[in-house]
PDB file of C-alpha atoms in Angstrom:
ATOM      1  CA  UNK A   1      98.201  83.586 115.272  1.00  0.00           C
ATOM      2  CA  UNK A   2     101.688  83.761 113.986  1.00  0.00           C
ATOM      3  CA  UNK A   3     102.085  85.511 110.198  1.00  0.00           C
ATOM      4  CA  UNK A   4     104.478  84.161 107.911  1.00  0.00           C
ATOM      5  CA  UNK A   5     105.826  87.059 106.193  1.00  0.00           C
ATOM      6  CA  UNK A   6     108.279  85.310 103.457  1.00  0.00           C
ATOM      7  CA  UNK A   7     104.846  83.877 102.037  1.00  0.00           C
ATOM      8  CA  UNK A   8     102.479  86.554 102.595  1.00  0.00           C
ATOM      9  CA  UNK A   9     104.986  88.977 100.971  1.00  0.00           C
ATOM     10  CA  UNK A  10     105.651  86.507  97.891  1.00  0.00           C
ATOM     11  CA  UNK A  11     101.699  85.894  97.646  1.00  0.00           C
ATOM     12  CA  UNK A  12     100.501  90.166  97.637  1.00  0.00           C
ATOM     13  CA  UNK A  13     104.175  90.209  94.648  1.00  0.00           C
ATOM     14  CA  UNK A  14     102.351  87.432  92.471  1.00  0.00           C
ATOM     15  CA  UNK A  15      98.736  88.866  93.109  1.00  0.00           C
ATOM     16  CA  UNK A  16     100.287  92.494  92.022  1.00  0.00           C
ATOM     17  CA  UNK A  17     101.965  90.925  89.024  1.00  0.00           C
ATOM     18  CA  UNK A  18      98.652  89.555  88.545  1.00  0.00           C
ATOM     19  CA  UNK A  19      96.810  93.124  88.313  1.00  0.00           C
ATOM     20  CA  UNK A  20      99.433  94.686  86.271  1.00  0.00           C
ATOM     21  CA  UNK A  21      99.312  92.206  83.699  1.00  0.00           C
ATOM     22  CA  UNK A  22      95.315  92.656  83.650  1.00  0.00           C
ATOM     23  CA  UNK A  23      95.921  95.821  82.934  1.00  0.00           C
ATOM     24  CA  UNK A  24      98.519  95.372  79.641  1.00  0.00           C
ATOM     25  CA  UNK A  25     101.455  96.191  82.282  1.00  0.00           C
ATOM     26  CA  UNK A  26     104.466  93.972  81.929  1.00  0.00           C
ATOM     27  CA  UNK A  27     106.746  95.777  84.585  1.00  0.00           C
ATOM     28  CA  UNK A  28     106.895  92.042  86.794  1.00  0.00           C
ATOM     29  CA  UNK A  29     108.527  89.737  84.124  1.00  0.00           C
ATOM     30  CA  UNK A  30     108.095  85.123  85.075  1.00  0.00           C
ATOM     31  CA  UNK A  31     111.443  85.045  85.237  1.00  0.00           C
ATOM     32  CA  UNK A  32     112.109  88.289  88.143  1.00  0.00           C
ATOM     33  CA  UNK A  33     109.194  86.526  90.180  1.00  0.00           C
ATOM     34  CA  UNK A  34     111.217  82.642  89.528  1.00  0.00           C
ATOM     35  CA  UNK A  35     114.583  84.360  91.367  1.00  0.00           C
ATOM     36  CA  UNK A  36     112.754  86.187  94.084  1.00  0.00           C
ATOM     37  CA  UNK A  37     110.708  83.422  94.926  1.00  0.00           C
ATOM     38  CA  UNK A  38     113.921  81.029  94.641  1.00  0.00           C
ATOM     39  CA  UNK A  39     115.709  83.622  96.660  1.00  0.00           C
ATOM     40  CA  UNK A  40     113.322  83.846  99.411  1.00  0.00           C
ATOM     41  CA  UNK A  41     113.364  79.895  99.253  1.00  0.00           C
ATOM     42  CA  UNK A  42     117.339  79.265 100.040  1.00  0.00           C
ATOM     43  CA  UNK A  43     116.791  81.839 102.680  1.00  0.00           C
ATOM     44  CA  UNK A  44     113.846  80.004 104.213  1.00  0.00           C
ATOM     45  CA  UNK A  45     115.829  76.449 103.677  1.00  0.00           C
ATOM     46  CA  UNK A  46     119.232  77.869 105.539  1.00  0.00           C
ATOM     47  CA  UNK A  47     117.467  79.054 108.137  1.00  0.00           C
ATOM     48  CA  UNK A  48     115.474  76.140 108.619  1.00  0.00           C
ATOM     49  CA  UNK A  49     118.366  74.191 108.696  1.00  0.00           C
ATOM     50  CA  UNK A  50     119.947  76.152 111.128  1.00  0.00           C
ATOM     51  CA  UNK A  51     116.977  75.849 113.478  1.00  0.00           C
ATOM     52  CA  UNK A  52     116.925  72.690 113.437  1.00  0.00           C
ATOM     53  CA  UNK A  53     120.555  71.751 114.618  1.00  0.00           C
ATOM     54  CA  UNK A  54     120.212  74.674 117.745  1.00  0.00           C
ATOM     55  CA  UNK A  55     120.459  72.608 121.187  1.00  0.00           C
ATOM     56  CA  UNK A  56     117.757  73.132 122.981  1.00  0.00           C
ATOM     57  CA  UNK A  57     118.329  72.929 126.556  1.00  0.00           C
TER      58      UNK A  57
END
């Protein structure tokens, strides 16, 4: 079984914002959680891309 870290780390950030916020804690604001998530997904998309076009031989 292969992990995928960029969504298992982006899944336990929301799930902490999650707790905090339960608890009357705003230190995780919508909009910090919006650039690291659209962050981590230009990352993901580049590399993808970049896969993609390797030759395989």
């Amino acid at each position: 079984m292969k992990v995928n870290y960029y969504t298992l780390s982006l899944g336990l950030l929301g799930a902490a914002k999650l707790i905090l916020n339960a608890f009357g804690l705003e230190l995780i604001h919508d909009e910090d959680m919006n650039a690291i998530a659209n962050g981590v997904a230009a990352v993901i998309s580049i590399i993808g891309v970049y896969a993609n076009h390797q030759k395989s031989e």
